[in-house]
GROMACS .gro file of C-alpha atoms in nm:
model
  413
    1MET     CA    1  -3.548  -0.924  -1.070
    2PHE     CA    2  -3.461  -0.732  -1.386
    3ALA     CA    3  -3.798  -0.624  -1.522
    4ARG     CA    4  -3.659  -0.364  -1.763
    5LYS     CA    5  -3.632  -0.450  -2.132
    6VAL     CA    6  -3.330  -0.295  -2.297
    7ASN     CA    7  -3.257  -0.294  -2.666
    8GLY     CA    8  -2.922  -0.441  -2.751
    9PRO     CA    9  -2.738  -0.745  -2.882
   10SER     CA   10  -2.836  -1.075  -2.729
   11GLU     CA   11  -2.472  -1.160  -2.658
   12ARG     CA   12  -2.421  -0.879  -2.405
   13ASN     CA   13  -2.288  -1.007  -2.074
   14PHE     CA   14  -2.442  -0.984  -1.730
   15PRO     CA   15  -2.240  -0.679  -1.609
   16GLN     CA   16  -2.354  -0.487  -1.918
   17ALA     CA   17  -2.715  -0.587  -1.853
   18VAL     CA   18  -2.690  -0.455  -1.497
   19LEU     CA   19  -2.545  -0.126  -1.621
   20ASP     CA   20  -2.828  -0.098  -1.874
   21LEU     CA   21  -3.072  -0.102  -1.583
   22LEU     CA   22  -2.924   0.227  -1.463
   23ILE     CA   23  -3.006   0.409  -1.786
   24LEU     CA   24  -3.265   0.675  -1.704
   25ASP     CA   25  -3.538   0.761  -1.954
   26SER     CA   26  -3.678   1.032  -1.727
   27SER     CA   27  -3.728   1.122  -1.365
   28VAL     CA   28  -4.062   0.942  -1.385
   29ASP     CA   29  -3.873   0.626  -1.481
   30LEU     CA   30  -3.676   0.655  -1.157
   31MET     CA   31  -3.993   0.699  -0.952
   32GLU     CA   32  -4.158   0.390  -1.102
   33ARG     CA   33  -3.863   0.150  -1.098
   34GLN     CA   34  -3.682   0.222  -0.774
   35HIS     CA   35  -3.651  -0.148  -0.687
   36ASP     CA   36  -3.473  -0.213  -1.021
   37TYR     CA   37  -3.222   0.062  -0.953
   38LEU     CA   38  -3.159  -0.068  -0.603
   39HIS     CA   39  -3.102  -0.422  -0.730
   40ALA     CA   40  -2.858  -0.299  -0.992
   41LEU     CA   41  -2.670  -0.071  -0.749
   42ILE     CA   42  -2.627  -0.348  -0.492
   43CYS     CA   43  -2.488  -0.586  -0.757
   44LEU     CA   44  -2.263  -0.331  -0.926
   45PRO     CA   45  -1.955  -0.333  -0.694
   46HIS     CA   46  -1.932  -0.712  -0.728
   47LEU     CA   47  -1.924  -0.728  -1.109
   48LYS     CA   48  -1.632  -0.746  -1.352
   49PRO     CA   49  -1.540  -0.643  -1.614
   50LEU     CA   50  -1.698  -0.297  -1.617
   51ASP     CA   51  -1.638   0.017  -1.818
   52GLU     CA   52  -1.530   0.254  -1.539
   53ASP     CA   53  -1.611   0.569  -1.736
   54ARG     CA   54  -1.959   0.440  -1.814
   55VAL     CA   55  -2.015   0.344  -1.451
   56ALA     CA   56  -1.912   0.691  -1.334
   57GLY     CA   57  -2.133   0.861  -1.592
   58LEU     CA   58  -2.441   0.654  -1.506
   59LEU     CA   59  -2.394   0.704  -1.132
   60LYS     CA   60  -2.356   1.081  -1.168
   61GLN     CA   61  -2.662   1.096  -1.394
   62LEU     CA   62  -2.864   0.896  -1.142
   63LEU     CA   63  -2.758   1.121  -0.853
   64LYS     CA   64  -2.848   1.434  -1.051
   65HIS     CA   65  -3.200   1.301  -1.112
   66ILE     CA   66  -3.242   1.202  -0.747
   67LEU     CA   67  -3.130   1.544  -0.625
   68GLU     CA   68  -3.378   1.710  -0.861
   69LEU     CA   69  -3.662   1.487  -0.740
   70LEU     CA   70  -3.573   1.554  -0.377
   71ARG     CA   71  -3.584   1.924  -0.452
   72CYS     CA   72  -3.934   1.875  -0.595
   73CYS     CA   73  -4.030   1.687  -0.278
   74ARG     CA   74  -3.916   1.977  -0.062
   75GLU     CA   75  -4.125   2.214  -0.270
   76GLY     CA   76  -4.432   1.995  -0.221
   77TYR     CA   77  -4.467   1.856  -0.573
   78THR     CA   78  -4.448   1.515  -0.729
   79VAL     CA   79  -4.351   1.430  -1.083
   80VAL     CA   80  -4.609   1.231  -1.278
   81ARG     CA   81  -4.638   1.117  -1.636
   82SER     CA   82  -4.883   1.307  -1.854
   83ARG     CA   83  -5.146   1.090  -2.022
   84GLU     CA   84  -5.095   1.260  -2.357
   85SER     CA   85  -4.714   1.258  -2.362
   86HIS     CA   86  -4.401   1.167  -2.171
   87GLU     CA   87  -4.347   1.524  -2.052
   88MET     CA   88  -4.321   1.595  -1.680
   89ASP     CA   89  -4.612   1.751  -1.501
   90VAL     CA   90  -4.668   1.838  -1.136
   91ASP     CA   91  -4.933   1.728  -0.894
   92VAL     CA   92  -4.987   1.796  -0.526
   93PRO     CA   93  -4.938   1.473  -0.326
   94SER     CA   94  -5.087   1.373   0.006
   95ASP     CA   95  -4.863   1.400   0.310
   96GLU     CA   96  -4.831   1.022   0.341
   97GLU     CA   97  -4.749   0.981  -0.028
   98GLU     CA   98  -4.490   1.255  -0.007
   99GLN     CA   99  -4.323   1.100   0.298
  100ASN     CA  100  -4.311   0.752   0.144
  101ARG     CA  101  -4.172   0.881  -0.184
  102ASN     CA  102  -3.914   1.088  -0.003
  103LYS     CA  103  -3.803   0.787   0.206
  104ARG     CA  104  -3.760   0.568  -0.102
  105LEU     CA  105  -3.570   0.837  -0.291
  106LEU     CA  106  -3.336   0.893   0.002
  107PHE     CA  107  -3.269   0.520   0.024
  108VAL     CA  108  -3.178   0.499  -0.347
  109PHE     CA  109  -2.968   0.812  -0.294
  110SER     CA  110  -2.775   0.660  -0.002
  111VAL     CA  111  -2.713   0.329  -0.182
  112ALA     CA  112  -2.592   0.512  -0.495
  113LEU     CA  113  -2.352   0.721  -0.286
  114GLU     CA  114  -2.208   0.415  -0.114
  115VAL     CA  115  -2.153   0.253  -0.454
  116CYS     CA  116  -1.970   0.569  -0.562
  117ALA     CA  117  -1.755   0.556  -0.249
  118HIS     CA  118  -1.655   0.196  -0.318
  119MET     CA  119  -1.610   0.211  -0.695
  120LEU     CA  120  -1.502   0.556  -0.811
  121GLU     CA  121  -1.151   0.696  -0.818
  122SER     CA  122  -1.077   0.992  -0.593
  123GLY     CA  123  -1.098   1.252  -0.871
  124THR     CA  124  -1.436   1.128  -0.992
  125LEU     CA  125  -1.560   1.104  -0.634
  126LEU     CA  126  -1.478   1.472  -0.587
  127GLU     CA  127  -1.689   1.546  -0.896
  128VAL     CA  128  -1.977   1.366  -0.725
  129LEU     CA  129  -1.937   1.592  -0.421
  130GLU     CA  130  -1.970   1.894  -0.648
  131LEU     CA  131  -2.324   1.783  -0.738
  132GLY     CA  132  -2.436   1.887  -0.387
  133VAL     CA  133  -2.466   1.543  -0.231
  134LEU     CA  134  -2.316   1.650   0.103
  135GLU     CA  135  -2.567   1.931   0.133
  136GLU     CA  136  -2.853   1.688   0.070
  137LEU     CA  137  -2.718   1.443   0.327
  138LEU     CA  138  -2.681   1.715   0.588
  139ARG     CA  139  -3.032   1.836   0.517
  140ASN     CA  140  -3.175   1.503   0.634
  141VAL     CA  141  -2.908   1.345   0.851
  142GLN     CA  142  -3.042   1.484   1.180
  143ASP     CA  143  -3.370   1.296   1.144
  144ILE     CA  144  -3.350   0.984   1.361
  145LYS     CA  145  -3.569   0.802   1.106
  146PHE     CA  146  -3.285   0.828   0.852
  147VAL     CA  147  -2.989   0.681   1.039
  148HIS     CA  148  -2.879   0.517   0.712
  149LEU     CA  149  -2.794   0.864   0.579
  150LEU     CA  150  -2.555   0.923   0.870
  151ARG     CA  151  -2.390   0.589   0.792
  152THR     CA  152  -2.366   0.688   0.423
  153LEU     CA  153  -2.200   1.017   0.513
  154ASP     CA  154  -1.945   0.823   0.718
  155VAL     CA  155  -1.874   0.579   0.431
  156LEU     CA  156  -1.834   0.863   0.181
  157LEU     CA  157  -1.594   1.068   0.394
  158THR     CA  158  -1.399   0.760   0.502
  159SER     CA  159  -1.354   0.661   0.137
  160LEU     CA  160  -1.219   1.007   0.054
  161HIS     CA  161  -0.985   0.986   0.350
  162LEU     CA  162  -0.853   0.642   0.252
  163LYS     CA  163  -0.810   0.750  -0.109
  164ASP     CA  164  -0.563   1.013   0.009
  165LYS     CA  165  -0.777   1.317  -0.062
  166GLY     CA  166  -0.703   1.516   0.251
  167GLY     CA  167  -0.780   1.839   0.071
  168VAL     CA  168  -1.149   1.773   0.131
  169PHE     CA  169  -1.102   1.784   0.507
  170ARG     CA  170  -1.084   2.158   0.552
  171ALA     CA  171  -1.213   2.389   0.821
  172ASN     CA  172  -1.521   2.507   0.628
  173LEU     CA  173  -1.647   2.151   0.578
  174PHE     CA  174  -1.576   2.059   0.939
  175GLU     CA  175  -1.763   2.364   1.068
  176LYS     CA  176  -2.062   2.275   0.848
  177LEU     CA  177  -2.061   1.915   0.973
  178PHE     CA  178  -2.007   2.015   1.335
  179HIS     CA  179  -2.294   2.263   1.328
  180LYS     CA  180  -2.533   1.992   1.207
  181LEU     CA  181  -2.403   1.691   1.398
  182LYS     CA  182  -2.278   1.818   1.735
  183VAL     CA  183  -2.609   1.727   1.902
  184ASN     CA  184  -2.541   1.364   1.806
  185LEU     CA  185  -2.254   1.353   2.055
  186SER     CA  186  -2.510   1.339   2.338
  187SER     CA  187  -2.761   1.124   2.149
  188PRO     CA  188  -2.946   0.855   2.346
  189TYR     CA  189  -2.837   0.606   2.078
  190SER     CA  190  -2.492   0.449   2.085
  191ASP     CA  191  -2.472   0.391   1.708
  192VAL     CA  192  -2.546   0.758   1.642
  193ARG     CA  193  -2.272   0.867   1.881
  194LEU     CA  194  -2.026   0.614   1.739
  195VAL     CA  195  -2.073   0.704   1.371
  196THR     CA  196  -2.070   1.078   1.442
  197LEU     CA  197  -1.747   1.051   1.641
  198HIS     CA  198  -1.583   0.855   1.359
  199ILE     CA  199  -1.681   1.125   1.109
  200PHE     CA  200  -1.534   1.399   1.330
  201SER     CA  201  -1.219   1.197   1.401
  202LEU     CA  202  -1.134   1.195   1.029
  203PHE     CA  203  -1.051   1.565   1.059
  204GLU     CA  204  -0.792   1.487   1.326
  205ARG     CA  205  -0.620   1.220   1.120
  206SER     CA  206  -0.573   1.393   0.785
  207THR     CA  207  -0.209   1.350   0.684
  208HIS     CA  208  -0.239   1.637   0.436
  209ASN     CA  209  -0.285   1.905   0.701
  210THR     CA  210   0.027   2.105   0.775
  211SER     CA  211   0.092   2.304   1.087
  212SER     CA  212  -0.039   2.616   0.912
  213ASN     CA  213  -0.381   2.478   0.808
  214LEU     CA  214  -0.477   2.222   1.071
  215VAL     CA  215  -0.851   2.211   1.131
  216LEU     CA  216  -0.794   2.110   1.494
  217LYS     CA  217  -0.467   2.197   1.664
  218GLU     CA  218  -0.325   1.976   1.940
  219TRP     CA  219  -0.657   1.793   1.947
  220SER     CA  220  -0.734   1.423   1.972
  221ILE     CA  221  -1.053   1.441   2.176
  222PHE     CA  222  -1.279   1.300   1.904
  223SER     CA  223  -1.051   0.998   1.877
  224GLN     CA  224  -1.053   0.961   2.255
  225CYS     CA  225  -1.433   0.978   2.267
  226LEU     CA  226  -1.445   0.727   1.981
  227ALA     CA  227  -1.215   0.492   2.171
  228ALA     CA  228  -1.440   0.515   2.478
  229GLU     CA  229  -1.758   0.461   2.276
  230SER     CA  230  -1.606   0.161   2.097
  231VAL     CA  231  -1.569  -0.033   2.422
  232LEU     CA  232  -1.888  -0.223   2.501
  233PRO     CA  233  -2.052  -0.147   2.839
  234THR     CA  234  -2.016  -0.493   2.987
  235VAL     CA  235  -1.884  -0.622   3.319
  236GLN     CA  236  -1.587  -0.778   3.138
  237ASP     CA  237  -1.491  -0.453   2.963
  238TYR     CA  238  -1.590  -0.214   3.240
  239ARG     CA  239  -1.235  -0.127   3.346
  240ASP     CA  240  -1.124  -0.060   2.988
  241LYS     CA  241  -1.423   0.163   2.920
  242LEU     CA  242  -1.378   0.353   3.245
  243GLN     CA  243  -1.010   0.409   3.167
  244GLN     CA  244  -1.099   0.556   2.827
  245LEU     CA  245  -1.366   0.778   2.980
  246GLN     CA  246  -1.142   0.908   3.257
  247ALA     CA  247  -0.903   1.038   2.992
  248LEU     CA  248  -1.180   1.290   2.913
  249SER     CA  249  -1.181   1.464   3.251
  250TYR     CA  250  -1.163   1.842   3.230
  251GLU     CA  251  -0.825   1.854   3.399
  252THR     CA  252  -0.680   1.613   3.140
  253VAL     CA  253  -0.809   1.787   2.827
  254ALA     CA  254  -0.809   2.151   2.943
  255SER     CA  255  -0.508   2.247   2.729
  256SER     CA  256  -0.669   2.106   2.413
  257LEU     CA  257  -0.993   2.289   2.488
  258THR     CA  258  -0.801   2.614   2.529
  259CYS     CA  259  -0.636   2.573   2.187
  260ASN     CA  260  -0.972   2.492   2.024
  261SER     CA  261  -1.216   2.701   2.224
  262ALA     CA  262  -1.490   2.677   1.958
  263TYR     CA  263  -1.520   2.304   2.037
  264SER     CA  264  -1.473   2.316   2.414
  265GLN     CA  265  -1.816   2.162   2.477
  266VAL     CA  266  -1.737   1.841   2.287
  267PRO     CA  267  -1.627   1.620   2.581
  268LEU     CA  268  -1.917   1.742   2.797
  269ARG     CA  269  -2.169   1.668   2.522
  270TYR     CA  270  -2.032   1.318   2.483
  271LEU     CA  271  -2.022   1.243   2.856
  272LEU     CA  272  -2.384   1.352   2.895
  273GLY     CA  273  -2.469   1.110   2.614
  274VAL     CA  274  -2.294   0.827   2.798
  275LEU     CA  275  -2.535   0.874   3.090
  276PHE     CA  276  -2.804   0.725   2.865
  277VAL     CA  277  -2.617   0.392   2.870
  278ASN     CA  278  -2.811   0.135   3.070
  279PHE     CA  279  -2.512   0.026   3.279
  280GLN     CA  280  -2.527   0.141   3.640
  281LEU     CA  281  -2.155   0.098   3.713
  282LEU     CA  282  -2.080   0.385   3.476
  283TRP     CA  283  -2.320   0.641   3.616
  284LYS     CA  284  -2.124   0.763   3.920
  285PRO     CA  285  -1.780   0.791   3.750
  286VAL     CA  286  -1.931   0.963   3.446
  287THR     CA  287  -2.122   1.199   3.674
  288ARG     CA  288  -1.792   1.294   3.841
  289LEU     CA  289  -1.649   1.372   3.498
  290VAL     CA  290  -1.949   1.593   3.420
  291VAL     CA  291  -1.894   1.774   3.750
  292SER     CA  292  -1.536   1.851   3.644
  293TYR     CA  293  -1.675   2.043   3.346
  294ALA     CA  294  -1.930   2.224   3.561
  295ARG     CA  295  -1.641   2.363   3.763
  296GLY     CA  296  -1.392   2.400   3.477
  297LEU     CA  297  -1.581   2.535   3.177
  298PRO     CA  298  -1.705   2.893   3.160
  299SER     CA  299  -2.052   2.902   3.313
  300ALA     CA  300  -2.234   3.002   2.992
  301GLU     CA  301  -2.075   2.718   2.792
  302PHE     CA  302  -2.156   2.457   3.053
  303TRP     CA  303  -2.518   2.560   3.106
  304GLU     CA  304  -2.587   2.582   2.734
  305VAL     CA  305  -2.521   2.210   2.698
  306PHE     CA  306  -2.654   2.097   3.035
  307HIS     CA  307  -2.980   2.288   2.998
  308GLU     CA  308  -3.022   2.141   2.649
  309GLN     CA  309  -3.001   1.789   2.794
  310LEU     CA  310  -3.232   1.871   3.083
  311SER     CA  311  -3.489   1.994   2.833
  312LEU     CA  312  -3.443   1.679   2.624
  313ALA     CA  313  -3.501   1.463   2.932
  314VAL     CA  314  -3.814   1.652   3.034
  315GLN     CA  315  -3.951   1.636   2.681
  316GLY     CA  316  -3.880   1.262   2.666
  317VAL     CA  317  -4.065   1.204   2.993
  318LYS     CA  318  -4.365   1.419   2.901
  319MET     CA  319  -4.406   1.280   2.549
  320LEU     CA  320  -4.325   0.920   2.643
  321VAL     CA  321  -4.073   0.901   2.358
  322GLU     CA  322  -4.042   0.546   2.228
  323ASN     CA  323  -3.757   0.378   2.047
  324PRO     CA  324  -3.795   0.467   1.677
  325THR     CA  325  -3.898   0.159   1.476
  326PRO     CA  326  -3.811   0.177   1.106
  327VAL     CA  327  -4.119   0.153   0.885
  328PRO     CA  328  -4.074  -0.073   0.578
  329LEU     CA  329  -4.041   0.110   0.249
  330GLY     CA  330  -4.320  -0.081   0.080
  331LEU     CA  331  -4.102  -0.189  -0.212
  332LYS     CA  332  -4.182  -0.503  -0.411
  333CYS     CA  333  -3.873  -0.683  -0.278
  334ASP     CA  334  -3.874  -0.808   0.083
  335VAL     CA  335  -3.492  -0.822   0.083
  336LEU     CA  336  -3.473  -0.448   0.015
  337ASN     CA  337  -3.736  -0.372   0.278
  338ASN     CA  338  -3.544  -0.577   0.536
  339LEU     CA  339  -3.217  -0.411   0.439
  340TYR     CA  340  -3.369  -0.066   0.493
  341THR     CA  341  -3.506  -0.174   0.831
  342ARG     CA  342  -3.169  -0.310   0.947
  343LEU     CA  343  -2.981   0.001   0.839
  344ASN     CA  344  -3.214   0.222   1.044
  345TYR     CA  345  -3.260  -0.002   1.345
  346LEU     CA  346  -3.141   0.132   1.681
  347ASP     CA  347  -3.102  -0.119   1.961
  348ASP     CA  348  -3.098   0.128   2.253
  349LYS     CA  349  -3.410   0.195   2.458
  350PRO     CA  350  -3.355   0.532   2.631
  351ASP     CA  351  -3.494   0.570   2.982
  352TYR     CA  352  -3.566   0.942   3.002
  353VAL     CA  353  -3.698   0.924   3.359
  354ASN     CA  354  -3.372   0.773   3.482
  355TYR     CA  355  -3.172   1.017   3.268
  356ARG     CA  356  -3.349   1.315   3.426
  357ILE     CA  357  -3.278   1.175   3.772
  358LEU     CA  358  -2.908   1.132   3.685
  359LEU     CA  359  -2.885   1.492   3.564
  360TRP     CA  360  -3.053   1.626   3.877
  361ASN     CA  361  -2.830   1.413   4.098
  362ALA     CA  362  -2.529   1.550   3.912
  363MET     CA  363  -2.642   1.903   4.000
  364THR     CA  364  -2.619   1.823   4.369
  365GLU     CA  365  -2.243   1.777   4.318
  366PHE     CA  366  -2.189   2.138   4.208
  367PRO     CA  367  -2.438   2.348   4.413
  368GLU     CA  368  -2.209   2.652   4.403
  369VAL     CA  369  -2.232   2.655   4.021
  370CYS     CA  370  -2.611   2.625   4.042
  371GLU     CA  371  -2.629   2.909   4.294
  372GLN     CA  372  -2.423   3.132   4.066
  373LYS     CA  373  -2.656   3.048   3.778
  374ASN     CA  374  -2.955   3.122   3.998
  375ARG     CA  375  -2.818   3.464   4.088
  376ASN     CA  376  -2.771   3.544   3.721
  377GLU     CA  377  -3.109   3.412   3.600
  378LYS     CA  378  -3.342   3.481   3.892
  379PRO     CA  379  -3.611   3.224   3.805
  380PRO     CA  380  -3.927   3.193   4.019
  381PRO     CA  381  -3.849   3.035   4.357
  382VAL     CA  382  -3.951   2.670   4.397
  383HIS     CA  383  -3.898   2.454   4.702
  384PRO     CA  384  -3.662   2.158   4.645
  385THR     CA  385  -3.924   1.911   4.768
  386GLU     CA  386  -4.129   1.990   4.457
  387ILE     CA  387  -3.852   1.844   4.245
  388ARG     CA  388  -3.829   1.542   4.471
  389THR     CA  389  -4.198   1.462   4.429
  390SER     CA  390  -4.211   1.540   4.057
  391ILE     CA  391  -3.952   1.283   3.953
  392SER     CA  392  -4.178   0.980   3.990
  393PRO     CA  393  -4.430   0.870   4.251
  394SER     CA  394  -4.251   0.538   4.281
  395SER     CA  395  -3.899   0.679   4.294
  396ALA     CA  396  -3.711   0.651   4.619
  397VAL     CA  397  -3.436   0.887   4.504
  398GLU     CA  398  -3.356   1.160   4.755
  399LEU     CA  399  -3.219   1.483   4.614
  400ASN     CA  400  -3.037   1.676   4.884
  401THR     CA  401  -3.017   2.004   4.699
  402THR     CA  402  -3.035   2.378   4.740
  403SER     CA  403  -3.316   2.608   4.642
  404ALA     CA  404  -3.095   2.746   4.366
  405LEU     CA  405  -3.059   2.399   4.213
  406ALA     CA  406  -3.434   2.349   4.239
  407ASN     CA  407  -3.502   2.677   4.066
  408TYR     CA  408  -3.282   2.595   3.770
  409ALA     CA  409  -3.410   2.240   3.731
  410THR     CA  410  -3.767   2.372   3.733
  411GLU     CA  411  -3.676   2.629   3.467
  412ALA     CA  412  -3.544   2.352   3.243
  413GLY     CA  413  -3.866   2.156   3.286
   0.00000   0.00000   0.00000
């Protein structure tokens, strides 16, 4: 396991030997021995005694090197060892090499951050944030291939929250996170919705916010969405899940949306994500909740989100989007490869054809809103039977709709 030879007294103990593995000779050293660093990082939180200052210093040094290498990856270069010396040189990698290297670096990066979250004191953890780790996470967290980075972001922010550092949870950070992650609220994948909602809910719960600097005023919608998402869609738990979802109707949350108008689309985004759930008993009640937002939200706000999901459904049908399967990292250790696969595995299998049908059926429940949209947009006229036949040759779904609805659905497709 520990291939690195480190000079030192033979009587050094095992925790010291593990720490010695984290000593970086150069960025090239990190590229060549990623499996050693991962082994050491995974062991580190379970070892005692440890010099806390040394641990913090080594972790910060490691993160600095990783951030620099990731910057090189973004610029299209790789760091290689010169034959004549140990100086760094640059070389242009192939696309496949660059992607594999970037994946491995991001995995080491995420593991190192989780170790920091578990081991470092709050003050030192804030110093880690100042290195730019949040910016790097947010740069990659939207990629469905890197779900482990979303989980790492959740662990890091949860650790700060539990360590009583509410000062981190300010409006500027929330706005940055919300801008990047709001699309996750309507993700086809339950784990993505769940983790994202937990991250957002931390900004509701901060005990350090006073009435003068609350990020979200009179708002508990993220927590309510989280409660609904946490209930499994099973026959046994159906009533509990439906009760949690019904608390998100427009009439129930309208006052909160008024106080926080910048986030008024949040419940709608989440409810549209729930329609991906392969549990038929939920579809009609959730559709009724979506209809309440069609009639309650300002037209522009509603159609921005709804059109986005219609486009996603059409794209999923046309491209035959499959469930993303994590590709092994190709490290020397099968345990590490399996760990990476498990962290990025998503169990859901989105049915985009059914999702498109559910969205179109929902539109039949608010034809007056569709007609108003049609008057404003004036898309090319299309007969409603064209929608009916374009869903699927084998589908027996009948869409009793207006020409205005048909026009808008065709525009989205």
